[in-house]
Amino acid sequence: MSSNTPLPPRQRSGAANATVRTNPPKKKKRVWPRVLYTLVLLVIVGLGAYAYALWRQLNGALDDASAGAATQTVPSAEKAQVKPIALVLLGMDYRPKIGGMNTDVVMVAAFNPKTNTATVVSIPRDSDLQMPDYKRQKINAFYARYHSQSDAKGDAADAYARDKMKKMLGEFFGIDIQYASVLNFQGFVDIVDKLGGVHVNVDKNMRYVDNADGTNIDLKKGDQTLKGEDALGFVRYRKSNRGTAASSDFERNERQAQVLGALVDKMKSFGGLTKLPGVIDVAGKNLVTDIPKAQITNILKTYYDINREDIRFIPLTGTWKSPYVYLDQSSVSEAKKALAEELSPEGRAAAAANADGK
């Protein structure tokens, strides 16, 4: 070999292992979009399953509550989305230990779909309505009386009593009342508990014990969250046998309005919505109504988002003279006007404007 043969070029450090790439490197698969898609899909499926289960539960509860009206159809012109409606709301003081069917909560409510508002009038339980052609007795005793007068039994007797209450209160307020609902006090207790309690301002110390039916009201004054039994005691409290101040029917009505408003707020919260299945279940077991199942669905669709501020509470006032409450006619006139406004096609604002323009 000649000494003049050139040597191969010196390689730099690491160059010996260098390779020539003929194809671009493969990109790593992006896993995150697939994971995100899967999570979204699972959420959608989960919500769908939850909605389906909730709808089935709602259907079952409506079948339970709509006694004799589950399959009734609602004409288009009568749907809650189109026409204002009025109904009687009765809270029944039924306790198995002592029996009885007194309706110690008596309310008339009107709803207007145009304005998404409502008016709720509460009537003291001892009121003497002083209506011609009606027996003189406390208003809370009429439902039981009608029930006993019915020739039928069971559901048919309930329906007869509801119809009579609608007729009487419709005549008293001068409006057409289409529906009536009766909720027993145990249903109220269960609904409050299912919602995790209700926040109210207890206006005074309340203490009352009745061993005959197990009543034990023991509340301290102040803002607080009440569980079901305590909330029931709060709205029922009238007298004390343990040294606290008594309470009037008018104060009871104000407390009922406070609790009803607080329940509306609770139901609209996220926590309330998640507890809706339990509320539906206990309501179906403890509520009896003649509102057709289809119309209840219409009402829920129309007023699910109603604000507490858009519900006008009007507790009737009067004078107590044993054994009756004699209602102030100015209070009754205010309630009649408010209900008529709510039931006008355009709602309360338009009705008030028309009245001012006359």
mmCIF file of C-alpha atoms in Angstrom:
data_model
loop_
_atom_site.group_PDB
_atom_site.id
_atom_site.type_symbol
_atom_site.label_atom_id
_atom_site.label_comp_id
_atom_site.label_asym_id
_atom_site.label_seq_id
_atom_site.Cartn_x
_atom_site.Cartn_y
_atom_site.Cartn_z
ATOM 1 C CA MET A 1 0.000 0.000 0.000
ATOM 2 C CA SER A 2 1.304 3.398 -0.926
ATOM 3 C CA SER A 3 2.019 5.812 1.862
ATOM 4 C CA ASN A 4 0.269 8.431 -0.231
ATOM 5 C CA THR A 5 -3.153 6.802 0.164
ATOM 6 C CA PRO A 6 -5.402 9.344 1.927
ATOM 7 C CA LEU A 7 -6.842 8.400 5.325
ATOM 8 C CA PRO A 8 -10.645 8.440 5.833
ATOM 9 C CA PRO A 9 -11.953 11.602 7.401
ATOM 10 C CA ARG A 10 -11.899 11.727 11.231
ATOM 11 C CA GLN A 11 -15.421 11.397 12.717
ATOM 12 C CA ARG A 12 -16.519 13.683 15.462
ATOM 13 C CA SER A 13 -17.489 12.167 18.825
ATOM 14 C CA GLY A 14 -20.875 10.421 18.586
ATOM 15 C CA ALA A 15 -21.002 10.537 14.835
ATOM 16 C CA ALA A 16 -20.320 6.822 14.575
ATOM 17 C CA ASN A 17 -23.761 6.065 15.957
ATOM 18 C CA ALA A 18 -25.520 8.612 13.783
ATOM 19 C CA THR A 19 -28.248 7.279 11.478
ATOM 20 C CA VAL A 20 -29.836 8.791 8.460
ATOM 21 C CA ARG A 21 -33.628 9.138 8.865
ATOM 22 C CA THR A 22 -35.471 8.346 5.701
ATOM 23 C CA ASN A 23 -39.017 8.805 7.231
ATOM 24 C CA PRO A 24 -40.291 11.509 9.616
ATOM 25 C CA PRO A 25 -40.739 10.309 13.225
ATOM 26 C CA LYS A 26 -44.176 9.017 14.126
ATOM 27 C CA LYS A 27 -46.251 11.392 16.247
ATOM 28 C CA LYS A 28 -47.387 10.166 19.638
ATOM 29 C CA LYS A 29 -51.076 9.451 19.805
ATOM 30 C CA ARG A 30 -52.980 12.118 21.696
ATOM 31 C CA VAL A 31 -54.935 10.301 24.382
ATOM 32 C CA TRP A 32 -56.580 13.304 26.111
ATOM 33 C CA PRO A 33 -59.279 14.070 23.457
ATOM 34 C CA ARG A 34 -60.447 10.457 23.585
ATOM 35 C CA VAL A 35 -60.571 10.523 27.380
ATOM 36 C CA LEU A 36 -62.499 13.802 27.308
ATOM 37 C CA TYR A 37 -64.939 12.413 24.749
ATOM 38 C CA THR A 38 -65.476 9.324 26.892
ATOM 39 C CA LEU A 39 -66.097 11.407 30.005
ATOM 40 C CA VAL A 40 -68.591 13.633 28.192
ATOM 41 C CA LEU A 41 -70.343 10.578 26.808
ATOM 42 C CA LEU A 42 -70.562 9.021 30.271
ATOM 43 C CA VAL A 43 -71.994 12.245 31.696
ATOM 44 C CA ILE A 44 -74.604 12.428 28.924
ATOM 45 C CA VAL A 45 -75.567 8.800 29.398
ATOM 46 C CA GLY A 46 -75.671 9.257 33.168
ATOM 47 C CA LEU A 47 -77.850 12.348 32.923
ATOM 48 C CA GLY A 48 -80.107 10.600 30.471
ATOM 49 C CA ALA A 49 -80.498 7.616 32.783
ATOM 50 C CA TYR A 50 -81.144 9.942 35.718
ATOM 51 C CA ALA A 51 -83.731 11.929 33.742
ATOM 52 C CA TYR A 52 -85.440 8.727 32.621
ATOM 53 C CA ALA A 53 -85.543 7.359 36.177
ATOM 54 C CA LEU A 54 -86.813 10.700 37.447
ATOM 55 C CA TRP A 55 -89.510 10.785 34.775
ATOM 56 C CA ARG A 56 -90.632 7.269 35.651
ATOM 57 C CA GLN A 57 -90.753 8.225 39.319
ATOM 58 C CA LEU A 58 -92.652 11.403 38.501
ATOM 59 C CA ASN A 59 -95.158 9.434 36.443
ATOM 60 C CA GLY A 60 -95.686 7.004 39.293
ATOM 61 C CA ALA A 61 -96.078 9.804 41.836
ATOM 62 C CA LEU A 62 -98.561 11.628 39.610
ATOM 63 C CA ASP A 63 -100.575 8.432 39.222
ATOM 64 C CA ASP A 64 -100.701 8.170 43.024
ATOM 65 C CA ALA A 65 -101.634 11.819 43.574
ATOM 66 C CA SER A 66 -104.109 12.343 40.719
ATOM 67 C CA ALA A 67 -106.903 10.284 42.204
ATOM 68 C CA GLY A 68 -109.354 9.536 39.403
ATOM 69 C CA ALA A 69 -107.674 12.080 37.124
ATOM 70 C CA ALA A 70 -104.522 10.297 35.985
ATOM 71 C CA THR A 71 -105.775 9.605 32.465
ATOM 72 C CA GLN A 72 -107.834 12.761 31.856
ATOM 73 C CA THR A 73 -106.853 14.869 28.881
ATOM 74 C CA VAL A 74 -106.605 18.659 28.992
ATOM 75 C CA PRO A 75 -108.045 20.736 26.105
ATOM 76 C CA SER A 76 -105.494 23.018 24.459
ATOM 77 C CA ALA A 77 -107.263 26.176 25.633
ATOM 78 C CA GLU A 78 -107.236 24.945 29.245
ATOM 79 C CA LYS A 79 -103.539 24.080 29.482
ATOM 80 C CA ALA A 80 -101.574 25.780 32.255
ATOM 81 C CA GLN A 81 -99.167 27.183 29.643
ATOM 82 C CA VAL A 82 -102.048 29.127 28.099
ATOM 83 C CA LYS A 83 -104.698 29.856 30.719
ATOM 84 C CA PRO A 84 -104.423 31.192 34.291
ATOM 85 C CA ILE A 85 -105.579 28.652 36.857
ATOM 86 C CA ALA A 86 -106.831 28.732 40.448
ATOM 87 C CA LEU A 87 -106.771 25.988 43.027
ATOM 88 C CA VAL A 88 -107.543 25.300 46.667
ATOM 89 C CA LEU A 89 -104.642 24.064 48.803
ATOM 90 C CA LEU A 90 -105.595 22.231 51.995
ATOM 91 C CA GLY A 91 -103.265 20.983 54.722
ATOM 92 C CA MET A 92 -105.012 18.218 56.646
ATOM 93 C CA ASP A 93 -104.447 17.805 60.350
ATOM 94 C CA TYR A 94 -104.814 14.037 60.209
ATOM 95 C CA ARG A 95 -103.035 12.136 62.959
ATOM 96 C CA PRO A 96 -103.630 8.390 63.284
ATOM 97 C CA LYS A 97 -103.643 8.482 67.095
ATOM 98 C CA ILE A 98 -106.641 10.821 67.307
ATOM 99 C CA GLY A 99 -108.184 10.694 63.811
ATOM 100 C CA GLY A 100 -110.031 13.723 62.442
ATOM 101 C CA MET A 101 -109.900 15.469 59.075
ATOM 102 C CA ASN A 102 -109.657 19.157 59.945
ATOM 103 C CA THR A 103 -107.900 21.233 57.292
ATOM 104 C CA ASP A 104 -105.856 23.606 59.436
ATOM 105 C CA VAL A 105 -104.149 25.091 56.379
ATOM 106 C CA VAL A 106 -106.542 26.660 53.873
ATOM 107 C CA MET A 107 -105.147 28.556 50.899
ATOM 108 C CA VAL A 108 -106.418 29.697 47.519
ATOM 109 C CA ALA A 109 -103.728 30.135 44.848
ATOM 110 C CA ALA A 110 -103.885 31.655 41.377
ATOM 111 C CA PHE A 111 -101.196 31.309 38.681
ATOM 112 C CA ASN A 112 -100.681 33.331 35.508
ATOM 113 C CA PRO A 113 -98.521 31.920 32.663
ATOM 114 C CA LYS A 114 -98.235 35.250 30.849
ATOM 115 C CA THR A 115 -96.345 36.878 33.708
ATOM 116 C CA ASN A 116 -95.075 33.714 35.452
ATOM 117 C CA THR A 117 -96.487 34.997 38.741
ATOM 118 C CA ALA A 118 -98.761 33.691 41.477
ATOM 119 C CA THR A 119 -100.989 34.962 44.283
ATOM 120 C CA VAL A 120 -101.547 32.869 47.409
ATOM 121 C CA VAL A 121 -104.282 33.834 49.887
ATOM 122 C CA SER A 122 -104.253 32.102 53.276
ATOM 123 C CA ILE A 123 -107.369 31.943 55.461
ATOM 124 C CA PRO A 124 -107.220 31.615 59.270
ATOM 125 C CA ARG A 125 -108.426 28.168 60.312
ATOM 126 C CA ASP A 126 -111.069 29.538 62.741
ATOM 127 C CA SER A 127 -112.601 31.935 60.221
ATOM 128 C CA ASP A 128 -116.362 32.340 60.031
ATOM 129 C CA LEU A 129 -116.960 33.128 56.370
ATOM 130 C CA GLN A 130 -120.525 34.296 57.119
ATOM 131 C CA MET A 131 -121.811 33.014 53.793
ATOM 132 C CA PRO A 132 -125.561 32.691 53.215
ATOM 133 C CA ASP A 133 -126.774 29.114 52.687
ATOM 134 C CA TYR A 134 -123.696 27.678 54.421
ATOM 135 C CA LYS A 135 -123.598 26.291 57.939
ATOM 136 C CA ARG A 136 -121.911 28.524 60.456
ATOM 137 C CA GLN A 137 -118.726 26.776 61.514
ATOM 138 C CA LYS A 138 -114.969 27.240 61.377
ATOM 139 C CA ILE A 139 -113.575 26.960 57.887
ATOM 140 C CA ASN A 140 -111.228 24.136 58.901
ATOM 141 C CA ALA A 141 -114.239 21.882 59.651
ATOM 142 C CA PHE A 142 -115.958 22.093 56.246
ATOM 143 C CA TYR A 143 -113.892 19.451 54.455
ATOM 144 C CA ALA A 144 -114.569 16.836 57.140
ATOM 145 C CA ARG A 145 -118.263 17.750 57.135
ATOM 146 C CA TYR A 146 -118.561 17.373 53.366
ATOM 147 C CA HIS A 147 -116.656 14.105 53.517
ATOM 148 C CA SER A 148 -119.103 12.679 56.052
ATOM 149 C CA GLN A 149 -122.099 13.895 54.022
ATOM 150 C CA SER A 150 -121.031 11.988 50.923
ATOM 151 C CA ASP A 151 -122.975 8.836 50.134
ATOM 152 C CA ALA A 152 -119.769 7.342 48.763
ATOM 153 C CA LYS A 153 -116.648 6.127 50.530
ATOM 154 C CA GLY A 154 -112.903 6.366 50.006
ATOM 155 C CA ASP A 155 -111.689 8.266 46.945
ATOM 156 C CA ALA A 156 -115.224 9.207 45.892
ATOM 157 C CA ALA A 157 -115.881 10.838 49.287
ATOM 158 C CA ASP A 158 -112.575 12.711 49.002
ATOM 159 C CA ALA A 159 -113.584 13.984 45.561
ATOM 160 C CA TYR A 160 -116.995 15.103 46.829
ATOM 161 C CA ALA A 161 -115.406 17.072 49.677
ATOM 162 C CA ARG A 162 -112.863 18.706 47.329
ATOM 163 C CA ASP A 163 -115.614 19.740 44.900
ATOM 164 C CA LYS A 164 -117.619 21.301 47.713
ATOM 165 C CA MET A 165 -114.600 23.239 48.967
ATOM 166 C CA LYS A 166 -113.889 24.563 45.451
ATOM 167 C CA LYS A 167 -117.491 25.693 45.072
ATOM 168 C CA MET A 168 -117.676 27.387 48.467
ATOM 169 C CA LEU A 169 -114.349 29.228 48.240
ATOM 170 C CA GLY A 170 -114.977 30.118 44.590
ATOM 171 C CA GLU A 171 -118.219 31.812 45.636
ATOM 172 C CA PHE A 172 -116.511 33.534 48.562
ATOM 173 C CA PHE A 173 -113.748 35.084 46.441
ATOM 174 C CA GLY A 174 -115.826 35.521 43.284
ATOM 175 C CA ILE A 175 -113.559 33.422 41.048
ATOM 176 C CA ASP A 176 -113.637 30.121 39.204
ATOM 177 C CA ILE A 177 -111.535 27.533 41.056
ATOM 178 C CA GLN A 178 -110.727 24.558 38.851
ATOM 179 C CA TYR A 179 -108.735 22.309 41.159
ATOM 180 C CA ALA A 180 -108.132 21.281 44.756
ATOM 181 C CA SER A 181 -105.232 19.498 46.468
ATOM 182 C CA VAL A 182 -105.043 17.994 49.955
ATOM 183 C CA LEU A 183 -101.684 17.348 51.625
ATOM 184 C CA ASN A 184 -101.579 15.640 54.993
ATOM 185 C CA PHE A 185 -99.190 16.948 57.617
ATOM 186 C CA GLN A 186 -96.942 13.885 57.411
ATOM 187 C CA GLY A 187 -96.357 14.711 53.749
ATOM 188 C CA PHE A 188 -95.279 18.226 54.723
ATOM 189 C CA VAL A 189 -92.841 16.818 57.303
ATOM 190 C CA ASP A 190 -91.371 14.353 54.801
ATOM 191 C CA ILE A 191 -90.981 16.971 52.052
ATOM 192 C CA VAL A 192 -89.083 19.328 54.375
ATOM 193 C CA ASP A 193 -86.822 16.482 55.506
ATOM 194 C CA LYS A 194 -86.159 15.353 51.937
ATOM 195 C CA LEU A 195 -85.021 18.900 51.126
ATOM 196 C CA GLY A 196 -82.651 18.907 54.091
ATOM 197 C CA GLY A 197 -84.704 21.314 56.204
ATOM 198 C CA VAL A 198 -86.009 24.828 55.645
ATOM 199 C CA HIS A 199 -84.411 28.103 56.785
ATOM 200 C CA VAL A 200 -86.793 30.494 58.573
ATOM 201 C CA ASN A 201 -86.877 33.217 61.200
ATOM 202 C CA VAL A 202 -88.632 31.864 64.299
ATOM 203 C CA ASP A 203 -90.379 34.955 65.653
ATOM 204 C CA LYS A 204 -90.695 33.829 69.289
ATOM 205 C CA ASN A 205 -89.952 31.003 71.695
ATOM 206 C CA MET A 206 -92.528 28.248 71.194
ATOM 207 C CA ARG A 207 -93.273 25.437 73.617
ATOM 208 C CA TYR A 208 -96.284 23.122 73.541
ATOM 209 C CA VAL A 209 -96.747 19.458 74.461
ATOM 210 C CA ASP A 210 -99.701 17.189 73.732
ATOM 211 C CA ASN A 211 -99.152 13.588 74.799
ATOM 212 C CA ALA A 212 -102.417 12.484 73.151
ATOM 213 C CA ASP A 213 -101.027 12.862 69.646
ATOM 214 C CA GLY A 214 -97.292 13.102 70.323
ATOM 215 C CA THR A 215 -96.984 16.832 69.617
ATOM 216 C CA ASN A 216 -93.825 18.321 71.132
ATOM 217 C CA ILE A 217 -93.095 21.855 69.905
ATOM 218 C CA ASP A 218 -89.874 23.234 71.354
ATOM 219 C CA LEU A 219 -88.434 26.134 69.340
ATOM 220 C CA LYS A 220 -86.161 29.028 70.222
ATOM 221 C CA LYS A 221 -86.431 32.491 68.703
ATOM 222 C CA GLY A 222 -84.043 33.344 65.843
ATOM 223 C CA ASP A 223 -82.876 32.468 62.314
ATOM 224 C CA GLN A 224 -82.388 28.735 61.897
ATOM 225 C CA THR A 225 -82.884 25.707 59.696
ATOM 226 C CA LEU A 226 -85.773 23.533 60.832
ATOM 227 C CA LYS A 227 -86.274 19.847 60.145
ATOM 228 C CA GLY A 228 -89.688 18.503 59.183
ATOM 229 C CA GLU A 229 -91.288 18.021 62.609
ATOM 230 C CA ASP A 230 -90.009 21.371 63.853
ATOM 231 C CA ALA A 231 -91.167 23.123 60.674
ATOM 232 C CA LEU A 232 -94.633 21.635 61.201
ATOM 233 C CA GLY A 233 -94.621 22.856 64.792
ATOM 234 C CA PHE A 234 -93.544 26.308 63.555
ATOM 235 C CA VAL A 235 -96.520 26.675 61.190
ATOM 236 C CA ARG A 236 -99.033 25.101 63.610
ATOM 237 C CA TYR A 237 -98.088 26.788 66.888
ATOM 238 C CA ARG A 238 -100.956 28.729 68.519
ATOM 239 C CA LYS A 239 -100.921 28.219 72.272
ATOM 240 C CA SER A 240 -98.512 27.105 74.966
ATOM 241 C CA ASN A 241 -98.764 24.906 78.014
ATOM 242 C CA ARG A 242 -95.123 25.354 78.948
ATOM 243 C CA GLY A 243 -94.843 29.084 79.661
ATOM 244 C CA THR A 244 -94.151 30.644 76.238
ATOM 245 C CA ALA A 245 -96.309 33.347 74.641
ATOM 246 C CA ALA A 246 -99.362 32.329 72.625
ATOM 247 C CA SER A 247 -99.691 32.976 68.897
ATOM 248 C CA SER A 248 -102.659 34.105 66.791
ATOM 249 C CA ASP A 249 -104.101 32.550 63.642
ATOM 250 C CA PHE A 250 -102.848 35.591 61.752
ATOM 251 C CA GLU A 251 -99.267 34.977 62.884
ATOM 252 C CA ARG A 252 -99.680 31.332 61.870
ATOM 253 C CA ASN A 253 -100.666 32.408 58.363
ATOM 254 C CA GLU A 254 -97.631 34.662 58.109
ATOM 255 C CA ARG A 255 -95.399 31.773 59.164
ATOM 256 C CA GLN A 256 -97.048 29.499 56.597
ATOM 257 C CA ALA A 257 -96.269 32.046 53.879
ATOM 258 C CA GLN A 258 -92.665 32.300 55.110
ATOM 259 C CA VAL A 259 -92.185 28.533 54.998
ATOM 260 C CA LEU A 260 -93.830 28.205 51.591
ATOM 261 C CA GLY A 261 -91.535 30.891 50.180
ATOM 262 C CA ALA A 262 -88.495 29.230 51.733
ATOM 263 C CA LEU A 263 -89.501 25.886 50.201
ATOM 264 C CA VAL A 264 -89.733 27.542 46.770
ATOM 265 C CA ASP A 265 -86.193 28.887 47.210
ATOM 266 C CA LYS A 266 -84.937 25.492 48.379
ATOM 267 C CA MET A 267 -86.494 23.662 45.438
ATOM 268 C CA LYS A 268 -84.854 26.064 42.977
ATOM 269 C CA SER A 269 -81.379 25.543 44.413
ATOM 270 C CA PHE A 270 -79.039 22.920 42.978
ATOM 271 C CA GLY A 271 -79.259 20.958 46.210
ATOM 272 C CA GLY A 272 -83.039 21.006 45.972
ATOM 273 C CA LEU A 273 -83.006 19.759 42.387
ATOM 274 C CA THR A 274 -80.808 16.808 43.302
ATOM 275 C CA LYS A 275 -83.309 15.846 46.001
ATOM 276 C CA LEU A 276 -86.300 16.148 43.684
ATOM 277 C CA PRO A 277 -86.834 12.372 43.294
ATOM 278 C CA GLY A 278 -87.332 11.967 47.049
ATOM 279 C CA VAL A 279 -89.675 14.960 47.179
ATOM 280 C CA ILE A 280 -91.736 13.563 44.309
ATOM 281 C CA ASP A 281 -91.970 10.206 46.028
ATOM 282 C CA VAL A 282 -93.283 11.498 49.371
ATOM 283 C CA ALA A 283 -95.596 14.007 47.690
ATOM 284 C CA GLY A 284 -97.175 11.235 45.637
ATOM 285 C CA LYS A 285 -97.817 9.212 48.784
ATOM 286 C CA ASN A 286 -99.290 12.056 50.830
ATOM 287 C CA LEU A 287 -100.978 14.361 48.311
ATOM 288 C CA VAL A 288 -104.393 13.815 46.752
ATOM 289 C CA THR A 289 -105.565 16.122 43.977
ATOM 290 C CA ASP A 290 -108.087 16.327 41.154
ATOM 291 C CA ILE A 291 -105.588 18.024 38.839
ATOM 292 C CA PRO A 292 -105.207 15.747 35.798
ATOM 293 C CA LYS A 293 -101.792 14.172 35.461
ATOM 294 C CA ALA A 294 -101.240 15.932 32.126
ATOM 295 C CA GLN A 295 -102.106 19.295 33.695
ATOM 296 C CA ILE A 296 -99.696 18.745 36.595
ATOM 297 C CA THR A 297 -96.983 18.213 33.996
ATOM 298 C CA ASN A 298 -98.078 21.443 32.285
ATOM 299 C CA ILE A 299 -97.901 23.309 35.585
ATOM 300 C CA LEU A 300 -94.409 21.992 36.327
ATOM 301 C CA LYS A 301 -93.192 22.992 32.859
ATOM 302 C CA THR A 302 -94.717 26.465 33.148
ATOM 303 C CA TYR A 303 -93.815 27.448 36.698
ATOM 304 C CA TYR A 304 -90.659 25.458 37.484
ATOM 305 C CA ASP A 305 -88.590 28.663 37.411
ATOM 306 C CA ILE A 306 -90.964 30.973 39.303
ATOM 307 C CA ASN A 307 -89.156 33.298 41.702
ATOM 308 C CA ARG A 308 -90.145 33.764 45.305
ATOM 309 C CA GLU A 309 -90.407 37.511 44.645
ATOM 310 C CA ASP A 310 -93.092 36.827 42.030
ATOM 311 C CA ILE A 311 -95.348 35.001 44.493
ATOM 312 C CA ARG A 312 -97.664 37.440 46.258
ATOM 313 C CA PHE A 313 -98.681 36.163 49.712
ATOM 314 C CA ILE A 314 -101.841 37.655 51.209
ATOM 315 C CA PRO A 315 -102.808 36.388 54.686
ATOM 316 C CA LEU A 316 -106.369 37.434 55.552
ATOM 317 C CA THR A 317 -106.680 39.397 58.775
ATOM 318 C CA GLY A 318 -109.543 39.875 61.186
ATOM 319 C CA THR A 319 -110.675 39.919 64.796
ATOM 320 C CA TRP A 320 -110.725 36.950 67.144
ATOM 321 C CA LYS A 321 -113.869 36.600 69.236
ATOM 322 C CA SER A 322 -114.202 33.088 70.596
ATOM 323 C CA PRO A 323 -114.740 30.732 68.936
ATOM 324 C CA TYR A 324 -114.401 32.475 65.556
ATOM 325 C CA VAL A 325 -112.167 34.782 63.572
ATOM 326 C CA TYR A 326 -114.232 37.542 61.980
ATOM 327 C CA LEU A 327 -112.454 38.628 58.815
ATOM 328 C CA ASP A 328 -111.820 42.279 58.009
ATOM 329 C CA GLN A 329 -113.752 43.139 54.872
ATOM 330 C CA SER A 330 -110.920 45.360 53.650
ATOM 331 C CA SER A 331 -108.600 42.339 53.823
ATOM 332 C CA VAL A 332 -111.106 40.173 51.957
ATOM 333 C CA SER A 333 -111.569 42.859 49.289
ATOM 334 C CA GLU A 334 -107.800 43.102 48.794
ATOM 335 C CA ALA A 335 -107.575 39.330 48.332
ATOM 336 C CA LYS A 336 -110.484 39.251 45.878
ATOM 337 C CA LYS A 337 -108.890 41.999 43.795
ATOM 338 C CA ALA A 338 -105.478 40.301 43.816
ATOM 339 C CA LEU A 339 -106.893 36.917 42.747
ATOM 340 C CA ALA A 340 -108.952 38.541 39.972
ATOM 341 C CA GLU A 341 -105.854 40.356 38.698
ATOM 342 C CA GLU A 342 -103.820 37.152 38.665
ATOM 343 C CA LEU A 343 -106.532 35.315 36.757
ATOM 344 C CA SER A 344 -106.943 38.011 34.095
ATOM 345 C CA PRO A 345 -105.486 36.981 30.705
ATOM 346 C CA GLU A 346 -102.661 39.521 30.776
ATOM 347 C CA GLY A 347 -101.849 39.172 34.460
ATOM 348 C CA ARG A 348 -101.720 41.424 37.479
ATOM 349 C CA ALA A 349 -99.789 44.374 36.014
ATOM 350 C CA ALA A 350 -102.114 44.802 33.036
ATOM 351 C CA ALA A 351 -105.196 44.385 35.231
ATOM 352 C CA ALA A 352 -103.943 47.030 37.648
ATOM 353 C CA ALA A 353 -103.128 49.420 34.777
ATOM 354 C CA ASN A 354 -106.599 48.964 33.292
ATOM 355 C CA ALA A 355 -108.175 49.618 36.672
ATOM 356 C CA ASP A 356 -106.163 52.830 37.081
ATOM 357 C CA GLY A 357 -107.169 53.974 33.602
ATOM 358 C CA LYS A 358 -110.896 53.706 34.264
#
